[in-house]
């Protein structure tokens, strides 16, 4: 494949059309309901946890995913083949051709191509599906004793998920939003910290370096300009900046977001891309759209 030069205008255009997010929050914070703030006609939810009950009135489309094999097919259909892998490896030209042959009659590839936003719910459940897959692979067994080798399984888990996330990161014209569970971990010195809940530590370490934006959806109390972090509060906010006073996972590569933002992804995308559009939630509040 020839090396292509990207002009400044092309780069700016691409930046305005795609952003990648990782959003974490405790159970019950309303991570899935963030879908309601995205345009339903251009958003596709990849549902790995059968958790669409809270957004059953959302008019957008979703695809239930029960196995990692199905997820890999969707990834390669969305991003195209990876030119760096071996000829018959996952995400190779052969895998791409296979996925097109299997899913071609249903029109899945064209349907995915028609959606500008992929909402992956959740990366926590994805890690569990991949772990189930990893435990069945040769790498998960000792060559000497043929007994299960959990270290080999975790190593394969990390490689598989990081590769999938990077493939989606490079999907042309796609904004990709990964949501996952955030858990409070207390160490042996009774110091508490907040960490993404996923199988394996490699994914949590490398994910912030892959995506553009890392956010935490959590509870606060008080007015917007005087917010107090409160695990039992009723005000939901997205924490967007690293070094925040609550020690919550966050990163803003755009440099355009406040320390916390309202849980409205349509408005946040417009702010990041500096596009004067109105999100579904804003239209609903003005009375021109109902949920």
Short mmCIF file of C-alpha atoms in Angstrom, two decimals, residues 96-227:
data_model
loop_
_atom_site.label_atom_id
_atom_site.label_comp_id
_atom_site.label_asym_id
_atom_site.label_seq_id
_atom_site.Cartn_x
_atom_site.Cartn_y
_atom_site.Cartn_z
CA UNK A 96 -12.56 -9.01 5.99
CA UNK A 97 -13.58 -11.10 2.98
CA UNK A 98 -15.02 -13.78 5.27
CA UNK A 99 -17.04 -11.24 7.28
CA UNK A 100 -18.41 -9.69 4.08
CA UNK A 101 -19.41 -13.10 2.75
CA UNK A 102 -21.13 -14.13 5.98
CA UNK A 103 -22.94 -10.86 6.68
CA UNK A 104 -23.32 -9.60 3.12
CA UNK A 105 -26.87 -10.93 2.58
CA UNK A 106 -28.14 -9.03 5.64
CA UNK A 107 -26.70 -5.70 4.48
CA UNK A 108 -24.80 -5.31 7.76
CA UNK A 109 -21.71 -3.69 6.24
CA UNK A 110 -23.72 -1.00 4.45
CA UNK A 111 -25.78 -0.41 7.59
CA UNK A 112 -22.65 0.08 9.73
CA UNK A 113 -21.19 2.38 7.07
CA UNK A 114 -24.31 4.56 7.28
CA UNK A 115 -23.74 5.29 10.99
CA UNK A 116 -21.27 7.99 12.04
CA UNK A 117 -21.32 7.06 15.75
CA UNK A 118 -20.68 3.65 17.32
CA UNK A 119 -21.69 3.35 20.98
CA UNK A 120 -20.05 0.26 22.54
CA UNK A 121 -21.92 -0.82 25.68
CA UNK A 122 -19.88 -1.96 27.43
CA UNK A 123 -16.13 -2.45 27.32
CA UNK A 124 -16.46 -4.20 30.69
CA UNK A 125 -18.63 -6.92 29.16
CA UNK A 126 -16.41 -7.02 26.08
CA UNK A 127 -13.45 -7.89 28.31
CA UNK A 128 -15.47 -10.76 29.81
CA UNK A 129 -16.39 -12.11 26.39
CA UNK A 130 -12.77 -11.93 25.27
CA UNK A 131 -11.61 -13.67 28.45
CA UNK A 132 -14.00 -16.54 27.72
CA UNK A 133 -12.48 -16.75 24.24
CA UNK A 134 -8.89 -16.44 25.51
CA UNK A 135 -9.25 -19.31 27.98
CA UNK A 136 -10.03 -21.65 25.09
CA UNK A 137 -6.99 -20.75 22.96
CA UNK A 138 -3.65 -22.65 22.87
CA UNK A 139 -1.89 -19.69 24.55
CA UNK A 140 -3.99 -20.35 27.66
CA UNK A 141 -2.41 -23.76 28.21
CA UNK A 142 1.09 -24.68 29.30
CA UNK A 143 3.17 -26.24 26.52
CA UNK A 144 4.95 -28.41 29.09
CA UNK A 145 2.00 -29.70 31.14
CA UNK A 146 -1.01 -28.87 28.93
CA UNK A 147 -2.66 -27.43 32.04
CA UNK A 148 -4.46 -24.05 31.97
CA UNK A 149 -2.06 -21.09 32.14
CA UNK A 150 -3.97 -18.05 33.37
CA UNK A 151 -1.06 -15.73 32.57
CA UNK A 152 -1.23 -16.78 28.94
CA UNK A 153 -4.97 -16.14 28.89
CA UNK A 154 -4.58 -12.65 30.34
CA UNK A 155 -1.80 -11.83 27.89
CA UNK A 156 -4.00 -12.85 24.94
CA UNK A 157 -6.94 -10.94 26.45
CA UNK A 158 -4.95 -7.71 26.53
CA UNK A 159 -3.62 -8.09 23.00
CA UNK A 160 -7.01 -8.92 21.53
CA UNK A 161 -8.89 -6.01 23.10
CA UNK A 162 -6.17 -3.42 22.44
CA UNK A 163 -6.06 -4.50 18.78
CA UNK A 164 -9.85 -4.27 18.47
CA UNK A 165 -9.92 -0.81 20.07
CA UNK A 166 -7.15 0.44 17.78
CA UNK A 167 -9.01 -0.90 14.75
CA UNK A 168 -12.13 1.04 15.74
CA UNK A 169 -9.99 4.09 16.50
CA UNK A 170 -8.87 4.00 12.84
CA UNK A 171 -12.35 3.36 11.40
CA UNK A 172 -12.79 6.11 8.80
CA UNK A 173 -15.33 8.79 9.72
CA UNK A 174 -16.49 7.00 12.88
CA UNK A 175 -16.89 8.52 16.31
CA UNK A 176 -16.55 5.60 18.73
CA UNK A 177 -17.80 5.73 22.31
CA UNK A 178 -16.83 2.97 24.76
CA UNK A 179 -18.65 2.90 28.09
CA UNK A 180 -17.70 0.77 31.06
CA UNK A 181 -18.11 0.23 34.79
CA UNK A 182 -16.05 2.23 37.28
CA UNK A 183 -15.26 0.65 40.61
CA UNK A 184 -13.86 1.95 43.86
CA UNK A 185 -10.78 0.00 44.95
CA UNK A 186 -9.27 0.22 48.44
CA UNK A 187 -5.68 -0.99 48.86
CA UNK A 188 -4.03 -2.57 51.91
CA UNK A 189 -3.25 0.92 53.26
CA UNK A 190 -6.97 1.82 53.14
CA UNK A 191 -6.38 4.30 50.29
CA UNK A 192 -9.29 4.37 47.86
CA UNK A 193 -9.02 4.96 44.12
CA UNK A 194 -11.34 4.74 41.13
CA UNK A 195 -10.51 2.27 38.37
CA UNK A 196 -12.24 0.92 35.25
CA UNK A 197 -13.69 -2.52 35.90
CA UNK A 198 -12.26 -4.85 33.26
CA UNK A 199 -10.64 -8.24 33.02
CA UNK A 200 -6.87 -7.72 33.04
CA UNK A 201 -4.86 -4.64 33.97
CA UNK A 202 -3.20 -4.12 30.56
CA UNK A 203 -6.40 -2.76 29.00
CA UNK A 204 -6.98 -0.19 31.72
CA UNK A 205 -3.38 1.03 31.45
CA UNK A 206 -3.33 1.37 27.66
CA UNK A 207 -6.88 2.53 26.91
CA UNK A 208 -6.31 6.20 27.88
CA UNK A 209 -3.48 6.38 25.36
CA UNK A 210 -5.67 5.07 22.55
CA UNK A 211 -8.80 7.21 22.79
CA UNK A 212 -9.09 10.99 22.45
CA UNK A 213 -11.33 11.59 25.45
CA UNK A 214 -11.61 9.81 28.79
CA UNK A 215 -14.55 10.78 31.02
CA UNK A 216 -16.10 9.68 34.26
CA UNK A 217 -19.85 9.89 34.77
CA UNK A 218 -20.47 10.33 38.48
CA UNK A 219 -22.72 11.92 41.08
CA UNK A 220 -22.41 15.36 42.60
CA UNK A 221 -24.50 17.66 44.73
CA UNK A 222 -24.93 21.41 44.69
CA UNK A 223 -25.22 24.00 41.94
CA UNK A 224 -23.23 23.73 38.70
CA UNK A 225 -20.69 26.35 39.76
CA UNK A 226 -20.36 24.88 43.29
CA UNK A 227 -20.35 21.15 42.69
#
